[in-house]
Short mmCIF file of C-alpha atoms and ligand atoms in Angstrom, two decimals:
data_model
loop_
_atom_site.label_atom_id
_atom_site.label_comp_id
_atom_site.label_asym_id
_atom_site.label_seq_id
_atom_site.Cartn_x
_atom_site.Cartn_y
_atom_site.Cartn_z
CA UNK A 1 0.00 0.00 0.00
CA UNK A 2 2.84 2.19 0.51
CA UNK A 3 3.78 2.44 -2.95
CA UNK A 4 0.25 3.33 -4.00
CA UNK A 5 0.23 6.00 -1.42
CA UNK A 6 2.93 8.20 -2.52
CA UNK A 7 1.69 7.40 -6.00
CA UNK A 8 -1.73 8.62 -4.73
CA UNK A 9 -0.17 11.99 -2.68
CA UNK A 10 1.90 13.04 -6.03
CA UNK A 11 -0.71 12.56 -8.44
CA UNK A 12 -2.66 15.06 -6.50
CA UNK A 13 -0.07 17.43 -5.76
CA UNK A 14 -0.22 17.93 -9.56
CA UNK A 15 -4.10 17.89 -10.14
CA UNK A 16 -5.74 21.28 -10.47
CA UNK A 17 -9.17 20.24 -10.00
CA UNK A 18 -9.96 17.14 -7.93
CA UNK A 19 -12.94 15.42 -7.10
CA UNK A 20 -14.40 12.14 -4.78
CA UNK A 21 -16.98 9.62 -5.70
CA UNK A 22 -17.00 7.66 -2.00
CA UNK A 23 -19.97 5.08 -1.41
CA UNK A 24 -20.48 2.76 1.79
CA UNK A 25 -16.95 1.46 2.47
CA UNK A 26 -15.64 4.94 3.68
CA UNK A 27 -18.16 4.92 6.65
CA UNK A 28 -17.58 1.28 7.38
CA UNK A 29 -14.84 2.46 9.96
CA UNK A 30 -17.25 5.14 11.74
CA UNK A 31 -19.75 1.85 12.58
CA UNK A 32 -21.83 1.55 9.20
CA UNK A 33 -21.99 -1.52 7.51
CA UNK A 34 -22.37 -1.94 3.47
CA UNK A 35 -24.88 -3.14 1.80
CA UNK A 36 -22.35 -5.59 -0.01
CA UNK A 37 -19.32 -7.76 0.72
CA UNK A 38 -18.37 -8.99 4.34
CA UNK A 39 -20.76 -8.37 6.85
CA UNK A 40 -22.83 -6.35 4.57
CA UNK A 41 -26.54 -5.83 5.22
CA UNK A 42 -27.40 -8.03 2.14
CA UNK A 43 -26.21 -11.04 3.93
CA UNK A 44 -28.87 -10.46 5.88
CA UNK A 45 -31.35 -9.08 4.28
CA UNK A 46 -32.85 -9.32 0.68
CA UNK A 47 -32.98 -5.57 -1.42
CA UNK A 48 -35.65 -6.77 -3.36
CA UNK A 49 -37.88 -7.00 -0.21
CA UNK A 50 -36.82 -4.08 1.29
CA UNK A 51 -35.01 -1.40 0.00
CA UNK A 52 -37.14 -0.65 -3.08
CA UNK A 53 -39.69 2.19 -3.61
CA UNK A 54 -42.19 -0.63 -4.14
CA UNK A 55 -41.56 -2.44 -0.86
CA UNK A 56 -41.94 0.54 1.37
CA UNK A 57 -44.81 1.62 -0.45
CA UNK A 58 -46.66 -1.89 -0.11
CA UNK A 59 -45.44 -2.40 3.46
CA UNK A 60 -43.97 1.12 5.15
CA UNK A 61 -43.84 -0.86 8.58
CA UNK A 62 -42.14 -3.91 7.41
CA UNK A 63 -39.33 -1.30 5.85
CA UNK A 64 -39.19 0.50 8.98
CA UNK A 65 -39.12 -2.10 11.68
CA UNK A 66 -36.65 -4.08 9.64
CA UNK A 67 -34.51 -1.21 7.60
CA UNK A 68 -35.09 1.95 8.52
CA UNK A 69 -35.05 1.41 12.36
CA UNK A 70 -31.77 0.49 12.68
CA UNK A 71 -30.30 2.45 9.93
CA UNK A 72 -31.31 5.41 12.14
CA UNK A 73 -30.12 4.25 15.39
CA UNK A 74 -26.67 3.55 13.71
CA UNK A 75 -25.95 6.61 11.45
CA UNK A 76 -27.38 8.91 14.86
CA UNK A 77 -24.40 7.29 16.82
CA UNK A 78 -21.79 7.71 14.07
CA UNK A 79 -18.90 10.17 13.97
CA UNK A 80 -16.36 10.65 10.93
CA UNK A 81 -13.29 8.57 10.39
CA UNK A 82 -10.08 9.23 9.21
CA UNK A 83 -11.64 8.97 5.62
CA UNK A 84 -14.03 11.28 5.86
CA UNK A 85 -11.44 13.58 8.02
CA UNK A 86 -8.55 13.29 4.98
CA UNK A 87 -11.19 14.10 2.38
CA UNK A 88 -12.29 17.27 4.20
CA UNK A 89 -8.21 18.24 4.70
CA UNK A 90 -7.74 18.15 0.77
CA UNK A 91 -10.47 20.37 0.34
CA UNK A 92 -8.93 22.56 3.17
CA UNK A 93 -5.82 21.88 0.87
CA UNK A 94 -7.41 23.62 -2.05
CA UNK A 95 -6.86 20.20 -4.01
CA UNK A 96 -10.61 18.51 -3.76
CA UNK A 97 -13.30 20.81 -4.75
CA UNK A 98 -15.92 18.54 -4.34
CA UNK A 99 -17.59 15.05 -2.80
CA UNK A 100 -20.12 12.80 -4.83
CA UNK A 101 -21.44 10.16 -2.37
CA UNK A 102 -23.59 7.69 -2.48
CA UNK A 103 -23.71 7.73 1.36
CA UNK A 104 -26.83 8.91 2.73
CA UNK A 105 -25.04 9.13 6.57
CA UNK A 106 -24.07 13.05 6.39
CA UNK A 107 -20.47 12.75 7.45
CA UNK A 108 -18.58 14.18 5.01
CA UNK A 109 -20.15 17.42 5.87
CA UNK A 110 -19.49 16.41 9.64
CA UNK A 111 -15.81 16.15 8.63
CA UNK A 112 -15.85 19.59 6.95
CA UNK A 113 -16.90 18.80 3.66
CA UNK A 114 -18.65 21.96 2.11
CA UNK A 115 -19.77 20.85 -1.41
CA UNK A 116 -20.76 17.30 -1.06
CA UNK A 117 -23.57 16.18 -3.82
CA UNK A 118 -25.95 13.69 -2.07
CA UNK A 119 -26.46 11.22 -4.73
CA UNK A 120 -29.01 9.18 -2.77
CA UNK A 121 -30.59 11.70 -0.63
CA UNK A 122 -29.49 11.95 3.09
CA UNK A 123 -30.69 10.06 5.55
CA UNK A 124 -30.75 13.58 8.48
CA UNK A 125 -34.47 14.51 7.27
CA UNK A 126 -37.71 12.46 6.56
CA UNK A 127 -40.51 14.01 4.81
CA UNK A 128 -44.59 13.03 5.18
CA UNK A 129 -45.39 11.77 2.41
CA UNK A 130 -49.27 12.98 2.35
CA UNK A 131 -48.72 16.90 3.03
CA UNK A 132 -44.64 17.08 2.43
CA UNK A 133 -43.77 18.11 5.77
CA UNK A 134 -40.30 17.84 6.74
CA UNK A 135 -38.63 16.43 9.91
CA UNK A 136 -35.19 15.82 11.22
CA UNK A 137 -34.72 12.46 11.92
CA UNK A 138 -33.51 12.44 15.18
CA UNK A 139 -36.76 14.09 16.31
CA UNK A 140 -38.76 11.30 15.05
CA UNK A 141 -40.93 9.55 17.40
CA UNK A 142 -40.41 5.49 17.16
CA UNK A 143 -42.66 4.66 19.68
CA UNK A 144 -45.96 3.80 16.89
CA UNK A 145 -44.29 2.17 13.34
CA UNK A 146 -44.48 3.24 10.71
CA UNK A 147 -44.06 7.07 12.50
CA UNK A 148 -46.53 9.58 11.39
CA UNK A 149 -46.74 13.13 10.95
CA UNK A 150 -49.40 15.26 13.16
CA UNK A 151 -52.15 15.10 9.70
CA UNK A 152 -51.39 11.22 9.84
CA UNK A 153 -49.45 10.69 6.87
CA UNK A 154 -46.97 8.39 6.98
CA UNK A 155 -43.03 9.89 7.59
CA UNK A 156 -40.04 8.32 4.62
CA UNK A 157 -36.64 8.81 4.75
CA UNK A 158 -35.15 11.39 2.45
CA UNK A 159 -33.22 8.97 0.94
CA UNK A 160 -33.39 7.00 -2.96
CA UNK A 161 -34.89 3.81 -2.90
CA UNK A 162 -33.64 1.80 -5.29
CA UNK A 163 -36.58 2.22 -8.38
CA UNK A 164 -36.26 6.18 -7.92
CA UNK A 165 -35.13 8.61 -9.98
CA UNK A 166 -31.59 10.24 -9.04
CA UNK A 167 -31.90 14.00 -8.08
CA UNK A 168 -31.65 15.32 -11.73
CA UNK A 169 -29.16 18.36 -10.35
CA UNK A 170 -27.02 16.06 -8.59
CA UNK A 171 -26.69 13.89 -11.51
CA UNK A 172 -26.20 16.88 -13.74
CA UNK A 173 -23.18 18.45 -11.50
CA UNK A 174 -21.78 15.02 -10.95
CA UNK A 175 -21.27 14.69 -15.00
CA UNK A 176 -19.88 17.94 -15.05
CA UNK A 177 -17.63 17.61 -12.68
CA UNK A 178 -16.44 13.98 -13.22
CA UNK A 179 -15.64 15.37 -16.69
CA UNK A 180 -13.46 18.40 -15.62
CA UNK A 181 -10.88 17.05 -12.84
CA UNK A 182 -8.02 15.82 -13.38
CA UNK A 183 -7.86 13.05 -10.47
CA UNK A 184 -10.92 11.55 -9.26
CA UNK A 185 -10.48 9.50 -5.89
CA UNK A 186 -12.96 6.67 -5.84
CA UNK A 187 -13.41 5.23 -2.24
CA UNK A 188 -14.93 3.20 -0.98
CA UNK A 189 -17.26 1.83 -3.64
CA UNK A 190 -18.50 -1.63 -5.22
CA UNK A 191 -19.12 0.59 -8.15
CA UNK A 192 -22.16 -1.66 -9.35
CA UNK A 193 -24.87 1.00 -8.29
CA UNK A 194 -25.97 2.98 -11.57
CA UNK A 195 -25.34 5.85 -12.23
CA UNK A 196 -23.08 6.18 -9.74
CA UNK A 197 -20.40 3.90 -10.91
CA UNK A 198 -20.70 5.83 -14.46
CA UNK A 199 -18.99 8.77 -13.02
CA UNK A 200 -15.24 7.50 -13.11
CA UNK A 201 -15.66 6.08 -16.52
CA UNK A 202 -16.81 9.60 -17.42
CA UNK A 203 -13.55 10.99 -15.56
CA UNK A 204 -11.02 8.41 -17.02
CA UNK A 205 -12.82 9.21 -20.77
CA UNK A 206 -12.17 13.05 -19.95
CA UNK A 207 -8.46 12.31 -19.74
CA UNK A 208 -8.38 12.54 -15.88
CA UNK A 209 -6.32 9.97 -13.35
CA UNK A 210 -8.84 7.58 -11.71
CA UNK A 211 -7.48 5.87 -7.60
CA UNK A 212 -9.17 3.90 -6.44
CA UNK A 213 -8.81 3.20 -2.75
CA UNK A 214 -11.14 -0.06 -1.78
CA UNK A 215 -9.98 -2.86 0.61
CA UNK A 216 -10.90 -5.25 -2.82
CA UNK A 217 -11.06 -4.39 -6.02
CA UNK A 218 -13.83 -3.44 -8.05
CA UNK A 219 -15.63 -3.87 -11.88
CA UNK A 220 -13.55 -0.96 -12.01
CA UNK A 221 -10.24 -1.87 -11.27
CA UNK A 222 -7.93 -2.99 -14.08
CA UNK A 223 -10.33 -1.27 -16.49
CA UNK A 224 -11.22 2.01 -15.33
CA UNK A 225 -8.90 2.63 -12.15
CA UNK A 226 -5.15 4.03 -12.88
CA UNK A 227 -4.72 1.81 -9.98
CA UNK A 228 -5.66 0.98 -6.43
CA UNK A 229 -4.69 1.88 -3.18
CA UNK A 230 -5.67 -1.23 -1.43
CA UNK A 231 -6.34 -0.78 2.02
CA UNK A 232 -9.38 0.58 4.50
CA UNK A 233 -10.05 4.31 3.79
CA UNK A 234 -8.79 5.61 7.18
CA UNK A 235 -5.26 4.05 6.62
CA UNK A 236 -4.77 5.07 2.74
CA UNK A 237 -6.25 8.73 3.22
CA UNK A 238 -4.28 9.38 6.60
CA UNK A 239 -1.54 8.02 4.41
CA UNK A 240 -2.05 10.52 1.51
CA UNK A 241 -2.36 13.11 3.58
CA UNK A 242 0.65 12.74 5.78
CA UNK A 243 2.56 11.92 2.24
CA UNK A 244 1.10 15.12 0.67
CA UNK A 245 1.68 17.47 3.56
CA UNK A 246 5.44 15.85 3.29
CA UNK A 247 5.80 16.59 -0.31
CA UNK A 248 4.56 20.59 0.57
CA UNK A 249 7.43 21.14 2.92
CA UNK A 250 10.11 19.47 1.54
P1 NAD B 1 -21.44 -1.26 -1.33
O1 NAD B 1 -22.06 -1.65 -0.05
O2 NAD B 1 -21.97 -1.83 -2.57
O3 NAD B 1 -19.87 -1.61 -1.30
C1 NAD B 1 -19.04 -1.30 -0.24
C2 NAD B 1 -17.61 -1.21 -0.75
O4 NAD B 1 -16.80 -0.75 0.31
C3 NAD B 1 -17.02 -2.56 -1.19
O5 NAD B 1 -16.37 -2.37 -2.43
C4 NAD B 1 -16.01 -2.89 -0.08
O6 NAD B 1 -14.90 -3.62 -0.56
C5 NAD B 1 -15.62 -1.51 0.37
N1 NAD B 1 -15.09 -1.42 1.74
C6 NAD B 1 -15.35 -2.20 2.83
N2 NAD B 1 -14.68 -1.74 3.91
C7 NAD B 1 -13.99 -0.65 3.51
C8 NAD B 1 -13.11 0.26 4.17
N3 NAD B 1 -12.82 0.15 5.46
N4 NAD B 1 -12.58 1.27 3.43
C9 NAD B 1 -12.86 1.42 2.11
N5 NAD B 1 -13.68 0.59 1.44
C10 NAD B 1 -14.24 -0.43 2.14
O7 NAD B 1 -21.43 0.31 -1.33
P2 NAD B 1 -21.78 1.33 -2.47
O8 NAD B 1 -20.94 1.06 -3.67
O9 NAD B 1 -21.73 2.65 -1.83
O10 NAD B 1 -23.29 1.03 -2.90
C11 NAD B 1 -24.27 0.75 -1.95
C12 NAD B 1 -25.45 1.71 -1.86
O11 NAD B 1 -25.88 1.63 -0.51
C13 NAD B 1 -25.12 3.15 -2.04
O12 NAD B 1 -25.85 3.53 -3.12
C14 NAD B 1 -25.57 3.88 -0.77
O13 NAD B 1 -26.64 4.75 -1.09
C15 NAD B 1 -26.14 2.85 0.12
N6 NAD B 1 -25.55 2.76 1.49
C16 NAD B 1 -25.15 3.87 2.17
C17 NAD B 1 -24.57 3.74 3.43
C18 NAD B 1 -24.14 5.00 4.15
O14 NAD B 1 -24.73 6.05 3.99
N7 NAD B 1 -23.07 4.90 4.96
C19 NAD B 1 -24.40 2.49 4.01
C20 NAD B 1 -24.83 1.36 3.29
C21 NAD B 1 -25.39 1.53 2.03
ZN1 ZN B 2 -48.15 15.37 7.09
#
């Protein structure tokens, strides 16, 4: 890994314009498990059943007593790693202007992050979905499933269900972007959700350096990736970062 890392802290010493597509495997050290690979949520779970806008509109209490519950009680507990943390010191950097995520936890912008593009929503507000009231999460009342809003409509999650559209804007910006930098870090990502995993392609097609930092590698590695970092996202970015502040002094 050590290789990869000063490969990693040069190539963005000479970007310009750097960007992050992260997706579940950067929070897995702050206490959030995937949705695939080792101790995922699939292995427990089927997506089919629950996670799609067709499930939680057939059954909202199934999807919350089984999903949503515990997502919440999990992401309110969670703090930023050292992934999030070295993500938010590039930007302090003046390196990485921006983070797409596929996260819906909110903690890049707990690390510092200021322009993060919420591919999937965030998880921090729920909205009724008979009069469009919103709520922050953390005020919701569990104690009658599904919750409900004071006209009696039932409270979602602010998040994309698999079977909804993408937040045109946020796919828009995402294109954009992907197809001006010159280095785009992806972390953290199985890169099989759509369109999400079209974003480095874009990138590496616009002439820019794709890492790829991911304990495994990924559809994209080998044909997409430049290379991979291969390592948790707390030790490679803590890495960079102590590699790149290094390379600034000397
Ligand atoms: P994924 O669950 O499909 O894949 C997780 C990836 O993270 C894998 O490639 C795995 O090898 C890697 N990984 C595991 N531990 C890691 C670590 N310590 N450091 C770096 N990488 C690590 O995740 P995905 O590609 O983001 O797609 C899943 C979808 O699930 C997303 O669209 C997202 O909306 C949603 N999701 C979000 C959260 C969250 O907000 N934290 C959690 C679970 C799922
Ligand atoms: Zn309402």
């Amino acid at each position: 890994m050590r290789e990869t890392i000063q490969r990693a802290a040069k190539d963005l010493t000479n970007a310009k314009t750097a960007v992050a597509l992260t997706g579940a495997g950067i929070s897995v050290e702050s206490g959030i498990p995937p949705f695939r690979g080792k101790g995922g949520v699939w292995e427990k779970i089927d997506p089919m059943e629950y996670a799609t806008i067709d499930a939680f509109m057939r059954d909202p209490a199934k999807v919350w007593n089984v999903l949503i519950k515990e997502m919440k009680e999990i992401i309110d507990r969670a703090e930023p790693n050292e992934g999030h943390k070295g993500l938010a010191r590039l930007a302090e950097m003046g390196i990485l202007t921006t983070v797409i995520t596929q996260n819906v936890d909110g903690l890049h912008q707990a690390a510092g992050n200021e322009d993060v593009i919420e591919f999937h929503g965030n998880f921090a507000w729920h909205r009724c979905m008979d009069c469009d009231a919103s709520i922050e999460t953390p005020s919701i009342d569990l104690s009658r499933i599904p919750p409900r809003c004071g006209c009696g409509g039932i409270y979602r999650p602010e998040v994309i269900f698999f079977g909804e559209m993408i937040p045109p804007e946020a796919l828009t910006r995402s294109q954009q972007l992907s197809a001006q930098c010159d280095v785009m870090l992806v972390v953290g990502t199985s890169a099989t959700v759509q369109p999400a995993a079209y974003m480095p392609v874009i990138a590496k097609r616009s002439g820019a350096k794709v890492i790829e930092i991911n304990p495994e590698a990924s559809p994209l590695t080998a044909t997409v990736s430049d290379y991979l970092v291969k390592g948790p996202a707390g030790k490679a970015m803590s890495g960079i970062i102590a590699e790149l502040e290094r390379l600034r002094v000397s």
